[in-house]
CSV table of C-alpha atoms and ligand atoms in Angstrom, one decimal:
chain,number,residue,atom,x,y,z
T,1,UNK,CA,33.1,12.5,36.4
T,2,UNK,CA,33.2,15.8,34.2
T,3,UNK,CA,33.9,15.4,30.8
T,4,UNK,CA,37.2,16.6,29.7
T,5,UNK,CA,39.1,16.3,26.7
T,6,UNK,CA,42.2,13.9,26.9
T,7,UNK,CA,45.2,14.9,25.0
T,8,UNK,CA,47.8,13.2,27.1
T,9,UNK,CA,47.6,9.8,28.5
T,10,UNK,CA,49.9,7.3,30.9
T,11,UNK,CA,50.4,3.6,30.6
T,12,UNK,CA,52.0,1.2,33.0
T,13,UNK,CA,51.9,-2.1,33.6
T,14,UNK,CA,50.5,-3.7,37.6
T,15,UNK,CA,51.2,-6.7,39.4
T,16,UNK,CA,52.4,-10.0,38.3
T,17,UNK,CA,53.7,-10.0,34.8
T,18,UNK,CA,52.3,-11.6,32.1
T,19,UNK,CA,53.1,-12.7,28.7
T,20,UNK,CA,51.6,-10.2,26.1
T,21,UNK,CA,51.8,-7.4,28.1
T,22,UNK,CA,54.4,-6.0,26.3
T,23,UNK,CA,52.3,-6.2,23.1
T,24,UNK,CA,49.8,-4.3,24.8
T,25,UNK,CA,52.0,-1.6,25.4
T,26,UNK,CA,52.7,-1.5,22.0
T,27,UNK,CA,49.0,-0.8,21.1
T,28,UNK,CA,48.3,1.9,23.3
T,29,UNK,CA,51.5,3.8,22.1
T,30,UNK,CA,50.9,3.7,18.6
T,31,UNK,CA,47.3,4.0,18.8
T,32,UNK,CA,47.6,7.0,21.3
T,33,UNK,CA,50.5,8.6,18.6
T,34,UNK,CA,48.2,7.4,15.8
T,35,UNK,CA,45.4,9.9,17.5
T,36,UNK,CA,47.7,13.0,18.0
T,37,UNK,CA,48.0,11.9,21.9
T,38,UNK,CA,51.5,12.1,23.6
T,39,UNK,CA,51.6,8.9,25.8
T,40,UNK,CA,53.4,8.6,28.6
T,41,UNK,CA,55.3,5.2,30.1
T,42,UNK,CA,55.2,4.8,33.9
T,43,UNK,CA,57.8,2.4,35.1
T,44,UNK,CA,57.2,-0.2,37.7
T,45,UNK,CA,52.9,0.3,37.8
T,46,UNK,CA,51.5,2.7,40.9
T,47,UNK,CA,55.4,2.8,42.1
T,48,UNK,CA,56.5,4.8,39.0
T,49,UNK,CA,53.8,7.5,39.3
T,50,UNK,CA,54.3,8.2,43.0
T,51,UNK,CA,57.9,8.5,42.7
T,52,UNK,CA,57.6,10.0,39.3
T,53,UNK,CA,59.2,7.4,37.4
T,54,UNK,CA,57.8,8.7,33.8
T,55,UNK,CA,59.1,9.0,30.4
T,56,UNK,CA,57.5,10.5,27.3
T,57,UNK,CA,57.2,7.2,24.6
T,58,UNK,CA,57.7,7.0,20.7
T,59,UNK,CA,56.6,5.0,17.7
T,60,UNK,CA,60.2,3.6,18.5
T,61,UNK,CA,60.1,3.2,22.0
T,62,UNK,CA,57.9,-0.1,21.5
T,63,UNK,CA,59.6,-1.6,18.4
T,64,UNK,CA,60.5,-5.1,18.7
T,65,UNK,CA,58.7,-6.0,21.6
T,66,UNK,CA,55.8,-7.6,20.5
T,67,UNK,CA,57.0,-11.1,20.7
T,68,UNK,CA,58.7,-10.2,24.0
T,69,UNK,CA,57.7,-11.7,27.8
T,70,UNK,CA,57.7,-9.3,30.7
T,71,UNK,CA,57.1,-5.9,30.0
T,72,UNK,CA,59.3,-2.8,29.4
T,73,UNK,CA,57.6,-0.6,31.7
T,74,UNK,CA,58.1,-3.3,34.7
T,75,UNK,CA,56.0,-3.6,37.2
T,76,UNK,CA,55.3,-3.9,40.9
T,77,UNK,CA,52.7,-4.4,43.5
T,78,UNK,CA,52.8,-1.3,45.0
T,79,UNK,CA,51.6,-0.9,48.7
T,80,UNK,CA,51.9,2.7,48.7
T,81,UNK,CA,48.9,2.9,46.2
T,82,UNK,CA,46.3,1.5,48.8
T,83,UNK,CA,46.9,5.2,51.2
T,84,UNK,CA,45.5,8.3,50.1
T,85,UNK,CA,48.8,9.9,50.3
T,86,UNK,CA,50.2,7.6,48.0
T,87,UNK,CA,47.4,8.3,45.4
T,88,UNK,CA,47.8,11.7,45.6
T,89,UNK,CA,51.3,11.8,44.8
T,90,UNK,CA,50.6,10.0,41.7
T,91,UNK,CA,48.4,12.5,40.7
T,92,UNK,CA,50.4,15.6,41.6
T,93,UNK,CA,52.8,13.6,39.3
T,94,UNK,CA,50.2,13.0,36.5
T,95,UNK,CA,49.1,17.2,36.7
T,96,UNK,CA,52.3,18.8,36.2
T,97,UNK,CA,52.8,16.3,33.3
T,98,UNK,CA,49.2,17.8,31.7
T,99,UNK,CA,48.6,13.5,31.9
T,100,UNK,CA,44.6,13.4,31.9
T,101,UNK,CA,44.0,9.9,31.2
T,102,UNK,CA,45.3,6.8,32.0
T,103,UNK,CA,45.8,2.9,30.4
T,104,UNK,CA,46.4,0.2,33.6
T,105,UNK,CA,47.4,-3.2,32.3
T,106,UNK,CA,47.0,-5.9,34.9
T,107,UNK,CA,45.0,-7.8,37.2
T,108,UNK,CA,41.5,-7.0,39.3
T,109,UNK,CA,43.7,-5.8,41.8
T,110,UNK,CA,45.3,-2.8,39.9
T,111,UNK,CA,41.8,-1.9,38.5
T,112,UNK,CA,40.6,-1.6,42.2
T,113,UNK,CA,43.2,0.9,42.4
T,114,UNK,CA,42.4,2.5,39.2
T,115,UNK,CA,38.9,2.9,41.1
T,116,UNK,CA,39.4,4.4,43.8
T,117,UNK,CA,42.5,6.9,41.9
T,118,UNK,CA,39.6,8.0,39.3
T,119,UNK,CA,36.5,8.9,42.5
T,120,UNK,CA,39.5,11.2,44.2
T,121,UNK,CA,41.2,13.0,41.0
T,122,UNK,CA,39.2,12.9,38.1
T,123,UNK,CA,41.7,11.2,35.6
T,124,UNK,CA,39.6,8.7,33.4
T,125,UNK,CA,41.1,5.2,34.0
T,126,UNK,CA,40.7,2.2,31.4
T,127,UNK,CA,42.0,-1.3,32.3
T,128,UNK,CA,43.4,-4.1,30.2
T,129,UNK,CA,43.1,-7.5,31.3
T,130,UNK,CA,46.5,-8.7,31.7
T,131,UNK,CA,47.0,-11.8,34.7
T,132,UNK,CA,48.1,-15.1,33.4
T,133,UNK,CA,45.7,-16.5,35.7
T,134,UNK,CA,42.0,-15.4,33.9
T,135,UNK,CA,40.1,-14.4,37.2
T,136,UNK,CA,38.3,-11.4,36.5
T,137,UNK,CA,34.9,-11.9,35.3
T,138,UNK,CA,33.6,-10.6,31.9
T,139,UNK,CA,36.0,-11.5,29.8
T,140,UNK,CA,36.7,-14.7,28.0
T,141,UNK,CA,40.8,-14.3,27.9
T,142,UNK,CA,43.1,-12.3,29.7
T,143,UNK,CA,46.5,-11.4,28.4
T,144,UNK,CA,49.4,-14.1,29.1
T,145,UNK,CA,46.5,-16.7,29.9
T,146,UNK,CA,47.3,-18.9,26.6
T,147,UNK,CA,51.0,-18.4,26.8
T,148,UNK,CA,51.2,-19.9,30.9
T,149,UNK,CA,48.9,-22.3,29.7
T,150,UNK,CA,50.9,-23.6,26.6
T,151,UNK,CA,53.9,-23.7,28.7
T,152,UNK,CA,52.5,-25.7,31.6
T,153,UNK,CA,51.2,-28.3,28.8
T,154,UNK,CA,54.3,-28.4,27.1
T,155,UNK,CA,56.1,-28.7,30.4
T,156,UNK,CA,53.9,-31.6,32.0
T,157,UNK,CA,54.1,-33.5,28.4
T,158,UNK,CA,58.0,-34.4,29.3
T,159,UNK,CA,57.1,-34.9,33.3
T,160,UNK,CA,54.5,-37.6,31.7
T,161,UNK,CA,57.2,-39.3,29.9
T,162,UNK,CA,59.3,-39.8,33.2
T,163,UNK,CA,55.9,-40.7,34.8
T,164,UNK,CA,55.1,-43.4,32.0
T,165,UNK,CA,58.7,-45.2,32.2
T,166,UNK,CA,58.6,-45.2,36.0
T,167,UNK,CA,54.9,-46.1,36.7
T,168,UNK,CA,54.6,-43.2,39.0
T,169,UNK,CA,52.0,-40.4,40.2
T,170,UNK,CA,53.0,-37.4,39.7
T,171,UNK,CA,51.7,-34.1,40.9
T,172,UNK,CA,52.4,-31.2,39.4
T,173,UNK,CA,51.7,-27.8,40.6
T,174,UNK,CA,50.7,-24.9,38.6
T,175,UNK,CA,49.9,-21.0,39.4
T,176,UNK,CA,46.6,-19.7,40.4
T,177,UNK,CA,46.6,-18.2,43.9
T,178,UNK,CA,42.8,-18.0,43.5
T,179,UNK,CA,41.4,-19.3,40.4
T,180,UNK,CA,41.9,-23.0,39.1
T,181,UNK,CA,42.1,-22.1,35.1
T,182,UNK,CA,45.4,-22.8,34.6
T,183,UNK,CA,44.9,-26.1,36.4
T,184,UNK,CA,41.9,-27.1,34.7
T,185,UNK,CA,43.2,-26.1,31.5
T,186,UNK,CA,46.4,-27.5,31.2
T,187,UNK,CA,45.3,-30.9,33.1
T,188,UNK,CA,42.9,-31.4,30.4
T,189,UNK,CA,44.7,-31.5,27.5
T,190,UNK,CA,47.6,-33.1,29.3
T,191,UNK,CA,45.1,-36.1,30.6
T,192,UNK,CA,45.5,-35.7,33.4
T,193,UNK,CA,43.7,-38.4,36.2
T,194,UNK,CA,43.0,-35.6,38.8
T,195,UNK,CA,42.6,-32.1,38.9
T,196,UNK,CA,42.5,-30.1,42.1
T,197,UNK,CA,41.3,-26.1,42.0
T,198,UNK,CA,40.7,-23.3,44.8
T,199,UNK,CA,36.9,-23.3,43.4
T,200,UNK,CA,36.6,-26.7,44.3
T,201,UNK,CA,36.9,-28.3,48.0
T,202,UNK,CA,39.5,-31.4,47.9
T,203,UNK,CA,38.1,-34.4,48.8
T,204,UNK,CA,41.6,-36.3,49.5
T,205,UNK,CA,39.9,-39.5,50.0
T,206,UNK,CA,37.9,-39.5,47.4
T,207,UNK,CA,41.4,-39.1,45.6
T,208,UNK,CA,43.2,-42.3,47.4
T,209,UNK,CA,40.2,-44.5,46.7
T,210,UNK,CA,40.3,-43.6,42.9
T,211,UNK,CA,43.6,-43.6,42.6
T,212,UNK,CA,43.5,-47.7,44.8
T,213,UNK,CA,41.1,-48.6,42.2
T,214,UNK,CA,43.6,-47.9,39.1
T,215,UNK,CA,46.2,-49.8,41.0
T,216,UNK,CA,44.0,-52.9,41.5
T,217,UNK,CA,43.2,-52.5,37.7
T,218,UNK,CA,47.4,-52.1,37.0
T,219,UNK,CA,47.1,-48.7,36.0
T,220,UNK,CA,50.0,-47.6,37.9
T,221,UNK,CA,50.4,-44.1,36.0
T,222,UNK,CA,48.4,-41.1,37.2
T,223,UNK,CA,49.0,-37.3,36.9
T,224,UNK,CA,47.5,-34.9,39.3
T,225,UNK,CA,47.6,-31.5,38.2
T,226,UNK,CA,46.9,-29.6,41.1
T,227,UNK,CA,46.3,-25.5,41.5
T,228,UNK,CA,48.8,-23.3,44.1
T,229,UNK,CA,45.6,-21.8,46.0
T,230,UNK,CA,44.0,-25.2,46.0
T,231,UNK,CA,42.4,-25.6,49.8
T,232,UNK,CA,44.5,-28.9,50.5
T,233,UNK,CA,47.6,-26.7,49.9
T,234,UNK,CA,49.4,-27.5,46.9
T,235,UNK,CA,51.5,-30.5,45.7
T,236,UNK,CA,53.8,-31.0,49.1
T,237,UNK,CA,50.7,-31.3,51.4
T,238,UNK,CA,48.7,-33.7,48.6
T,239,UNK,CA,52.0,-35.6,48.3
T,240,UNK,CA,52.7,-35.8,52.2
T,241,UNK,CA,48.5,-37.5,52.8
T,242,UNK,CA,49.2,-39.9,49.7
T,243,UNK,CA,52.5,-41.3,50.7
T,244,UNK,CA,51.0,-41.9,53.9
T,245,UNK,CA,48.1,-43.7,52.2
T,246,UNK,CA,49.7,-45.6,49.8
T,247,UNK,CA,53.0,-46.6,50.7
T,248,UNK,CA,53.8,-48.6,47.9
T,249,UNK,CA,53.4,-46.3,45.3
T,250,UNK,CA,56.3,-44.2,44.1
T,251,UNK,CA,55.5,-40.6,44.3
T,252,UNK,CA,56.8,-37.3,42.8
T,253,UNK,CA,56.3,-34.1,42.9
T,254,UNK,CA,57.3,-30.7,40.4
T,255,UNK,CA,55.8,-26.9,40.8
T,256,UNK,CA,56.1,-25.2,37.6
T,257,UNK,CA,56.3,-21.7,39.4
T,258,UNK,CA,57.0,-18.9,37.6
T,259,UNK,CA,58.3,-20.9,33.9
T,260,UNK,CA,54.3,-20.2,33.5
T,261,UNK,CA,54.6,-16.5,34.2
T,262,UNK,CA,57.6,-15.8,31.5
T,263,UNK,CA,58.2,-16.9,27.7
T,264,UNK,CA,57.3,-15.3,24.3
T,265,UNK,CA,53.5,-14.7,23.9
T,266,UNK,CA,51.5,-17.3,21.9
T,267,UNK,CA,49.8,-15.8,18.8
T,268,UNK,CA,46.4,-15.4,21.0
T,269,UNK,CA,47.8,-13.6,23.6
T,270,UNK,CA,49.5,-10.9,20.8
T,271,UNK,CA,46.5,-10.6,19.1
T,272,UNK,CA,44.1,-10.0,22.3
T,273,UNK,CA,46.6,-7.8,23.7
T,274,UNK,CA,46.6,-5.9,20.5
T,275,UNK,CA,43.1,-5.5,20.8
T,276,UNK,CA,42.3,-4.4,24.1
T,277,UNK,CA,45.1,-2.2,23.8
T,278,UNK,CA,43.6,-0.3,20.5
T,279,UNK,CA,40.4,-0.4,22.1
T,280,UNK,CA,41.6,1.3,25.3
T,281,UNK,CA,42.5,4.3,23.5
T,282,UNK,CA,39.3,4.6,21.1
T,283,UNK,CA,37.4,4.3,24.7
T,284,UNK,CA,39.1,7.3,26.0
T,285,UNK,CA,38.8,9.0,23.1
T,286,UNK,CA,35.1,8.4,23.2
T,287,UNK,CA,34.5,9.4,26.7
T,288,UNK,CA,33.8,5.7,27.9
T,289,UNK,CA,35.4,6.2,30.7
T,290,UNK,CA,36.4,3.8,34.2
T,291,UNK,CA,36.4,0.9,32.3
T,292,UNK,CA,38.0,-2.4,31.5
T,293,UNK,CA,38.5,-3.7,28.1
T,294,UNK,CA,37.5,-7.6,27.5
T,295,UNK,CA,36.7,-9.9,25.2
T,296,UNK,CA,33.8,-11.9,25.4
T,297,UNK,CA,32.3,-13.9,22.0
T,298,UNK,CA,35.3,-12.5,20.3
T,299,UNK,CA,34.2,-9.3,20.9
T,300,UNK,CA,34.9,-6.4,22.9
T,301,UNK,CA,33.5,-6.0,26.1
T,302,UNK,CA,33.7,-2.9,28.6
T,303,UNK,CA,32.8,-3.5,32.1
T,304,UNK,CA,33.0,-0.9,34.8
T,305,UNK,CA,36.1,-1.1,36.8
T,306,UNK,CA,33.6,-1.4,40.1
T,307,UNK,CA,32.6,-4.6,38.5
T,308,UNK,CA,36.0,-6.3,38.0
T,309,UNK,CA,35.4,-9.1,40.8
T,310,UNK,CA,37.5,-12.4,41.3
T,311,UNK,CA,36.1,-14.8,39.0
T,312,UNK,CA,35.8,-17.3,41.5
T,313,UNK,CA,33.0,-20.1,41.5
T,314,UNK,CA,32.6,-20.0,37.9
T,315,UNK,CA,33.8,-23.6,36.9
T,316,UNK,CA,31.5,-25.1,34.9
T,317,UNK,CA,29.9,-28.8,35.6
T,318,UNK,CA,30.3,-29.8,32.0
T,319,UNK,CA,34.5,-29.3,32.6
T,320,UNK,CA,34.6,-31.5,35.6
T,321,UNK,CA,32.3,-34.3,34.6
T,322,UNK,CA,34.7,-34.2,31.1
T,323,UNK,CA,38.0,-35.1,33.5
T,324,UNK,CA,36.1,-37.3,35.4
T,325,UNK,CA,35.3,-39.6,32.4
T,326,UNK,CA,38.3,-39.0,30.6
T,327,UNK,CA,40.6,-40.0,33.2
T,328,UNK,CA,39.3,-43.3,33.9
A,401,F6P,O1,48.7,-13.3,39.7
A,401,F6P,C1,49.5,-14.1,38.9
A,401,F6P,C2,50.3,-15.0,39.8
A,401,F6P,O2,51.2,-15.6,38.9
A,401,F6P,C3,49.6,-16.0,40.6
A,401,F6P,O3,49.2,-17.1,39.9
A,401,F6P,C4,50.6,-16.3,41.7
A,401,F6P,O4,50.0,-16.8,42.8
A,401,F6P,C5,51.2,-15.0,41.9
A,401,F6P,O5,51.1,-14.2,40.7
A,401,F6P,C6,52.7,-15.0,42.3
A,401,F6P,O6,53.1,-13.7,42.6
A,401,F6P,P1,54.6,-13.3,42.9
A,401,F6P,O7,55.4,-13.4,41.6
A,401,F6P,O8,54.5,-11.9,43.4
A,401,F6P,O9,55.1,-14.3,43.9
């Protein structure tokens, strides 16, 4: 990639939404202004720059946001993006414009695209982790990760009381198409007896046979948090096997869906997204380019776009030997 000066950048946000992303957006304006850049917001991610959906942004244009879910530059998962054609549209879009670097917010898949956009056209590309559900390896957080978390804890809190006064399983579904973070995390610190993740295969009978132990010791109560992606397939199919298995238990079912995806950010997620959005700037300011910005021991880590792989497989021992001898 030749080294060129950039004066003029884009941001835009890509894929699912995800609680912080607006405050991330609000970094990368005012750091870009902050610099002497003009920074440009493309609406709905990759669909906005092909169909030229761009408007120049001001110190103003992001005020009040930063406690705000969403994002004000919307976004989309744009098919378009994955054909040549549709790349160099966006770029044709990006020229005329004088736009010579760019700021992607979202998941490994819109850094993929990022690649692949920098190789053919020579525009610098920086990504900021933003995907409530943490799967891209080399970064300890991503943005809206805390906040989906928080609300799937605070939302399975009040399920448990319903549990508790009907002596009932329960099994609650959360997000995480591929990665079993916000399951683990959130079925932690809620207790609860099971936990079932796409890194992990289901072992449904080891499941029944726990759960008829707890019953012959009267502990009718137990909460199964259990990941969209997992392999079984999610809260109907783990309901369907253990209604069939045990018949006398009362059983219940409750998918969070997309409550985990919306919300105000917590404070983490602001102040990460604050972060990697400042640094995003400064990086292509400093020529570090094709890049995405994480966080790692609290502090910033750049990782080449290339290398921004499903974080899949990574679930510690330590984490599923803690909910196996906390939920007894
Ligand atoms: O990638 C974030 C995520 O919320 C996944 O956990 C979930 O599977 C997916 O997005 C849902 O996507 P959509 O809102 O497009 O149905």
């Amino acid at each position: 990639m030749k080294m060129q000066k950039v004066t003029k950048i884009g941001v835009l946000t890509s894929g699912g939404d995800s609680p912080g992303m607006n405050a991330a957006i609000r970094a990368v304006v005012r750091t870009g202004i902050y610099h002497g850049l003009e920074v440009h917001g493309i609406m709905r991610g990759y669909q906005g720059l092909i169909e030229d959906d761009i408007q120049l942004m001001e110190s103003r244009s992001v005020a009040n946001i930063i406690q705000r879910g969403g994002t004000i530059l919307k976004t989309a998962r744009c098919k378009e993006f994955f054909e040549y054609e549709g790349r160099k549209k966006g770029y044709e879009n990006l020229k005329r414009r004088g736009v010579n670097g760019l700021v992607i917010i979202g998941g490994d898949g819109s850094f993929r695209g990022a690649v692949q956009f920098s190789k053919e056209f020579d525009i610098p590309c920086i990504g900021i982790a933003g995907t409530i559900d943490k799967d891209i390896l080399g970064t300890d957080f991503t943005i809206g990760f805390d906040t989906a978390v928080n609300t799937a804890v605070e939302a399975i809190d009040k399920v448990r009381d319903t549990m508790d006064a009907h002596d009932r399983i329960f099994i609650i579904e959360v997000m995480g198409r591929d990665a079993g973070y916000i399951a683990l995390h959130s079925g932690i610190a809620t207790g609860a007896e099971n936990i079932l993740i796409p890194e992990r295969k289901t072992d449904i009978d080891q499941i029944v046979e726990s759960l008829l132990e707890k019953e012959r010791r009267k502990k009718l109560v137990n909460l199964i948090v259990v990941a969209e992606g997992d392999d079984f397939g999610g809260a109907d199919a783990v309901q369907k096997v253990l209604k069939e298995k045990l018949p006398m238990a009362e059983i219940r079912i409750c998918i969070l869906g997309h409550i985990q995806r919306g919300g105000s950010p917590s404070c983490i997620d602001r102040l990460i997204a604050s972060r990697m959005g400042y640094h995003s700037v400064e990086c292509l300011l400093e020529g570090r380019y094709n890049i995405f910005v994480g966080i790692q021991n609290n502090k910033m880590n750049y990782i080449p776009l290339e290398n921004a792989v499903k974080n899949k497989g990574k679930i510690s021992e330590e984490w599923m030997k803690i909910v196996k001898i906390l939920a007894s």
